Amino acid sequence: MVDDVTTEVLDQLTNGDAAAIERLLPQLSTSAVFDRARIDAMIGHTATDLVVARFNGGIVGMATLVTFPLLTGLRGHVDDVVVDETLRGRGIARKLLDAIMLLARSRQLRTLDLSSRPSRMPAIKLYESVGFERRDSVLMRYSPTRP
Ligand SMILES: CC(C)(COP(=O)(O)OP(=O)(O)OC[C@H]1O[C@@H](n2cnc3c(N)ncnc32)[C@H](O)[C@@H]1OP(=O)(O)O)[C@@H](O)C(=O)NCCC(=O)NCCS
């Protein structure tokens, strides 16, 4: 089955693709709110690549690569990794990560980072299985719009 799955960087959003992403979003985050305009803006943004996996023409998984220049070089961050719950365990996420890592190599990114909650064991195993290594770092967040 996974041999019939293709990956691509999404460059325009059809109604069918938007509906598929709307189905995938709650599987990624229960608090995520679907916003088509935000996805359109993201796809058109030079810093972001929404990589999608297709099976029988429909989107069945996705992952985002963010590429940004820093004083220390061109760096990347991976986000939004999710595969439809009915099609997990078939190598689709591995294919998405392979596509993102290929982009990272072709752009000669200095590093590619990601983070995941410790409870997301399948995701952590996935990242380790494709070559990501754990780092000893403190993850912090400031939320500018939170009262
Ligand atoms: C994490 C997720 C993307 C994996 O997608 P998937 O298509 O099922 O993963 P793959 O079939 O490509 O698995 C690749 C490797 O990941 C690891 N893996 C995936 N699912 C696993 C599980 N349930 N238990 C243990 N390891 C797992 C394995 O190493 C696997 O390789 P193997 O099959 O040779 O053992 C999917 O479970 C998902 O969408 N989860 C919900 C969203 C999420 O947590 N996203 C990550 C945000 S940080």
mmCIF file of C-alpha atoms and ligand atoms in Angstrom:
data_model
loop_
_atom_site.group_PDB
_atom_site.id
_atom_site.type_symbol
_atom_site.label_atom_id
_atom_site.label_comp_id
_atom_site.label_asym_id
_atom_site.label_seq_id
_atom_site.Cartn_x
_atom_site.Cartn_y
_atom_site.Cartn_z
ATOM 1 C CA MET A 1 0.000 0.000 0.000
ATOM 2 C CA VAL A 2 2.671 2.530 0.993
ATOM 3 C CA ASP A 3 4.253 2.102 -2.461
ATOM 4 C CA ASP A 4 1.110 3.746 -3.845
ATOM 5 C CA VAL A 5 1.462 6.729 -1.501
ATOM 6 C CA THR A 6 3.081 9.803 -3.030
ATOM 7 C CA THR A 7 4.362 12.939 -1.341
ATOM 8 C CA GLU A 8 4.447 16.499 -2.623
ATOM 9 C CA VAL A 9 4.731 20.067 -1.408
ATOM 10 C CA LEU A 10 1.213 21.484 -1.629
ATOM 11 C CA ASP A 11 1.191 24.641 -3.748
ATOM 12 C CA GLN A 12 -2.544 25.228 -4.014
ATOM 13 C CA LEU A 13 -5.504 24.146 -1.940
ATOM 14 C CA THR A 14 -8.459 22.478 -3.677
ATOM 15 C CA ASN A 15 -11.759 22.058 -1.836
ATOM 16 C CA GLY A 16 -11.053 18.306 -1.536
ATOM 17 C CA ASP A 17 -7.618 18.958 -0.045
ATOM 18 C CA ALA A 18 -9.067 21.501 2.377
ATOM 19 C CA ALA A 19 -11.675 18.955 3.533
ATOM 20 C CA ALA A 20 -8.973 16.308 4.049
ATOM 21 C CA ILE A 21 -6.856 18.719 6.105
ATOM 22 C CA GLU A 22 -9.928 19.629 8.149
ATOM 23 C CA ARG A 23 -10.347 15.895 8.959
ATOM 24 C CA LEU A 24 -6.668 15.514 9.884
ATOM 25 C CA LEU A 25 -6.353 18.597 12.115
ATOM 26 C CA PRO A 26 -8.260 17.238 15.158
ATOM 27 C CA GLN A 27 -6.108 14.096 14.960
ATOM 28 C CA LEU A 28 -3.082 16.337 15.395
ATOM 29 C CA SER A 29 -4.433 18.622 18.095
ATOM 30 C CA THR A 30 -7.790 18.712 19.851
ATOM 31 C CA SER A 31 -7.490 22.488 20.221
ATOM 32 C CA ALA A 32 -6.637 23.198 16.572
ATOM 33 C CA VAL A 33 -9.238 25.227 14.701
ATOM 34 C CA PHE A 34 -9.526 24.777 10.940
ATOM 35 C CA ASP A 35 -9.033 28.056 9.096
ATOM 36 C CA ARG A 36 -8.805 27.815 5.314
ATOM 37 C CA ALA A 37 -7.428 31.337 4.925
ATOM 38 C CA ARG A 38 -4.624 30.489 7.346
ATOM 39 C CA ILE A 39 -3.733 27.380 5.332
ATOM 40 C CA ASP A 40 -3.784 29.357 2.074
ATOM 41 C CA ALA A 41 -1.468 31.948 3.651
ATOM 42 C CA MET A 42 0.822 29.211 4.923
ATOM 43 C CA ILE A 43 1.043 27.506 1.530
ATOM 44 C CA GLY A 44 1.881 30.847 -0.098
ATOM 45 C CA HIS A 45 4.524 31.729 2.506
ATOM 46 C CA THR A 46 8.133 31.339 1.405
ATOM 47 C CA ALA A 47 9.226 30.005 4.805
ATOM 48 C CA THR A 48 6.736 27.130 5.005
ATOM 49 C CA ASP A 49 6.270 23.943 3.004
ATOM 50 C CA LEU A 50 3.200 21.847 3.671
ATOM 51 C CA VAL A 51 4.223 18.344 2.587
ATOM 52 C CA VAL A 52 1.270 16.045 2.001
ATOM 53 C CA ALA A 53 0.974 12.297 1.458
ATOM 54 C CA ARG A 54 -1.607 11.186 -1.082
ATOM 55 C CA PHE A 55 -3.300 7.825 -1.532
ATOM 56 C CA ASN A 56 -5.873 7.352 -4.293
ATOM 57 C CA GLY A 57 -5.647 11.098 -4.923
ATOM 58 C CA GLY A 58 -6.677 12.146 -1.408
ATOM 59 C CA ILE A 59 -4.511 13.621 1.339
ATOM 60 C CA VAL A 60 -3.929 10.996 4.055
ATOM 61 C CA GLY A 61 -1.107 12.643 5.977
ATOM 62 C CA MET A 62 0.866 15.860 6.251
ATOM 63 C CA ALA A 63 3.872 17.532 7.818
ATOM 64 C CA THR A 64 5.189 21.094 7.748
ATOM 65 C CA LEU A 65 8.758 22.206 7.150
ATOM 66 C CA VAL A 66 9.633 25.728 8.277
ATOM 67 C CA THR A 67 12.905 27.101 6.903
ATOM 68 C CA PHE A 68 14.464 30.220 8.421
ATOM 69 C CA PRO A 69 17.805 32.048 8.249
ATOM 70 C CA LEU A 70 19.632 32.690 11.529
ATOM 71 C CA LEU A 71 23.010 34.264 12.315
ATOM 72 C CA THR A 72 24.340 30.742 12.620
ATOM 73 C CA GLY A 73 22.982 29.490 9.308
ATOM 74 C CA LEU A 74 19.859 28.292 7.560
ATOM 75 C CA ARG A 75 17.812 26.164 9.922
ATOM 76 C CA GLY A 76 14.643 24.118 9.732
ATOM 77 C CA HIS A 77 11.823 23.050 12.017
ATOM 78 C CA VAL A 78 9.322 20.237 11.499
ATOM 79 C CA ASP A 79 5.728 20.601 12.730
ATOM 80 C CA ASP A 80 2.183 19.336 12.141
ATOM 81 C CA VAL A 81 3.115 15.678 11.535
ATOM 82 C CA VAL A 82 -0.043 13.592 11.311
ATOM 83 C CA VAL A 83 -1.331 10.532 9.414
ATOM 84 C CA ASP A 84 -4.991 9.590 9.158
ATOM 85 C CA GLU A 85 -5.819 7.238 12.035
ATOM 86 C CA THR A 86 -7.268 4.602 9.664
ATOM 87 C CA LEU A 87 -3.980 4.332 7.766
ATOM 88 C CA ARG A 88 -1.323 4.362 10.477
ATOM 89 C CA GLY A 89 1.399 1.748 10.823
ATOM 90 C CA ARG A 90 1.966 1.458 7.067
ATOM 91 C CA GLY A 91 4.999 3.701 6.673
ATOM 92 C CA ILE A 92 3.209 6.876 5.548
ATOM 93 C CA ALA A 93 4.752 9.130 8.209
ATOM 94 C CA ARG A 94 8.185 7.711 7.422
ATOM 95 C CA LYS A 95 7.590 8.700 3.777
ATOM 96 C CA LEU A 96 6.597 12.246 4.836
ATOM 97 C CA LEU A 97 9.706 12.587 7.007
ATOM 98 C CA ASP A 98 11.883 11.240 4.155
ATOM 99 C CA ALA A 99 10.462 13.955 1.871
ATOM 100 C CA ILE A 100 11.148 16.657 4.465
ATOM 101 C CA MET A 101 14.679 15.416 5.121
ATOM 102 C CA LEU A 102 15.341 15.399 1.370
ATOM 103 C CA LEU A 103 14.225 19.044 1.193
ATOM 104 C CA ALA A 104 16.459 19.852 4.180
ATOM 105 C CA ARG A 105 19.467 18.271 2.471
ATOM 106 C CA SER A 106 18.763 19.929 -0.881
ATOM 107 C CA ARG A 107 18.567 23.335 0.868
ATOM 108 C CA GLN A 108 21.662 22.511 2.874
ATOM 109 C CA LEU A 109 19.955 23.354 6.154
ATOM 110 C CA ARG A 110 22.405 23.348 9.024
ATOM 111 C CA THR A 111 19.937 21.640 11.355
ATOM 112 C CA LEU A 112 16.409 20.317 11.375
ATOM 113 C CA ASP A 113 14.695 20.427 14.775
ATOM 114 C CA LEU A 114 11.382 19.279 16.134
ATOM 115 C CA SER A 115 9.729 18.766 19.484
ATOM 116 C CA SER A 116 7.151 16.348 20.737
ATOM 117 C CA ARG A 117 5.382 15.720 24.013
ATOM 118 C CA PRO A 118 6.876 12.725 25.878
ATOM 119 C CA SER A 119 3.446 11.061 25.801
ATOM 120 C CA ARG A 120 3.536 10.945 22.005
ATOM 121 C CA MET A 121 5.490 7.710 21.985
ATOM 122 C CA PRO A 122 4.647 6.688 18.364
ATOM 123 C CA ALA A 123 5.862 10.074 17.121
ATOM 124 C CA ILE A 124 9.082 9.930 19.142
ATOM 125 C CA LYS A 125 9.805 6.398 17.876
ATOM 126 C CA LEU A 126 9.099 7.617 14.358
ATOM 127 C CA TYR A 127 11.538 10.536 14.624
ATOM 128 C CA GLU A 128 14.262 8.345 16.116
ATOM 129 C CA SER A 129 13.702 5.701 13.442
ATOM 130 C CA VAL A 130 14.452 8.193 10.658
ATOM 131 C CA GLY A 131 17.570 9.601 12.336
ATOM 132 C CA PHE A 132 16.562 12.413 14.708
ATOM 133 C CA GLU A 133 18.496 12.425 17.975
ATOM 134 C CA ARG A 134 17.383 13.575 21.430
ATOM 135 C CA ARG A 135 18.973 16.812 22.649
ATOM 136 C CA ASP A 136 19.381 18.040 26.187
ATOM 137 C CA SER A 137 17.559 21.346 25.927
ATOM 138 C CA VAL A 138 14.914 23.267 27.855
ATOM 139 C CA LEU A 139 11.807 23.883 25.803
ATOM 140 C CA MET A 140 10.110 27.183 26.674
ATOM 141 C CA ARG A 141 7.164 29.171 25.389
ATOM 142 C CA TYR A 142 5.792 32.697 25.726
ATOM 143 C CA SER A 143 2.201 33.220 24.553
ATOM 144 C CA PRO A 144 1.842 36.901 23.529
ATOM 145 C CA THR A 145 -1.951 36.821 23.114
ATOM 146 C CA ARG A 146 -2.723 35.014 26.383
ATOM 147 C CA PRO A 147 -4.209 37.362 29.008
HETATM 148 C C1 LIG B 1 3.051 9.598 14.818
HETATM 149 C C2 LIG B 1 2.330 9.258 13.521
HETATM 150 C C3 LIG B 1 2.484 10.440 12.560
HETATM 151 C C4 LIG B 1 2.987 8.014 12.889
HETATM 152 O O1 LIG B 1 2.392 7.802 11.610
HETATM 153 P P1 LIG B 1 2.433 6.356 10.897
HETATM 154 O O2 LIG B 1 2.173 6.569 9.445
HETATM 155 O O3 LIG B 1 1.567 5.405 11.618
HETATM 156 O O4 LIG B 1 3.971 5.945 11.108
HETATM 157 P P2 LIG B 1 4.791 4.908 10.205
HETATM 158 O O5 LIG B 1 3.893 3.755 9.867
HETATM 159 O O6 LIG B 1 5.432 5.628 9.086
HETATM 160 O O7 LIG B 1 5.874 4.399 11.230
HETATM 161 C C5 LIG B 1 7.264 4.663 11.048
HETATM 162 C C6 LIG B 1 7.995 4.294 12.321
HETATM 163 O O8 LIG B 1 7.511 5.082 13.419
HETATM 164 C C7 LIG B 1 7.472 4.275 14.612
HETATM 165 N N1 LIG B 1 6.066 4.112 15.024
HETATM 166 C C8 LIG B 1 4.955 4.568 14.392
HETATM 167 N N2 LIG B 1 3.848 4.267 15.083
HETATM 168 C C9 LIG B 1 4.248 3.601 16.198
HETATM 169 C C10 LIG B 1 3.577 3.034 17.302
HETATM 170 N N3 LIG B 1 2.245 3.102 17.435
HETATM 171 N N4 LIG B 1 4.314 2.427 18.268
HETATM 172 C C11 LIG B 1 5.664 2.376 18.173
HETATM 173 N N5 LIG B 1 6.379 2.900 17.131
HETATM 174 C C12 LIG B 1 5.670 3.508 16.165
HETATM 175 C C13 LIG B 1 8.085 2.952 14.245
HETATM 176 O O9 LIG B 1 9.480 3.071 14.446
HETATM 177 C C14 LIG B 1 7.782 2.867 12.764
HETATM 178 O O10 LIG B 1 8.666 2.027 12.055
HETATM 179 P P3 LIG B 1 8.354 0.440 11.931
HETATM 180 O O11 LIG B 1 6.938 0.332 11.431
HETATM 181 O O12 LIG B 1 9.362 -0.028 10.970
HETATM 182 O O13 LIG B 1 8.498 -0.092 13.321
HETATM 183 C C15 LIG B 1 0.821 8.925 13.763
HETATM 184 O O14 LIG B 1 0.728 7.967 14.802
HETATM 185 C C16 LIG B 1 -0.014 10.138 14.131
HETATM 186 O O15 LIG B 1 -0.513 10.846 13.235
HETATM 187 N N6 LIG B 1 -0.212 10.383 15.452
HETATM 188 C C17 LIG B 1 -1.079 11.490 15.939
HETATM 189 C C18 LIG B 1 -0.463 12.852 15.696
HETATM 190 C C19 LIG B 1 0.888 12.986 16.358
HETATM 191 O O16 LIG B 1 1.125 12.540 17.465
HETATM 192 N N7 LIG B 1 1.804 13.672 15.625
HETATM 193 C C20 LIG B 1 3.117 13.948 16.105
HETATM 194 C C21 LIG B 1 3.183 15.337 16.645
HETATM 195 S S1 LIG B 1 4.775 15.669 17.402
#
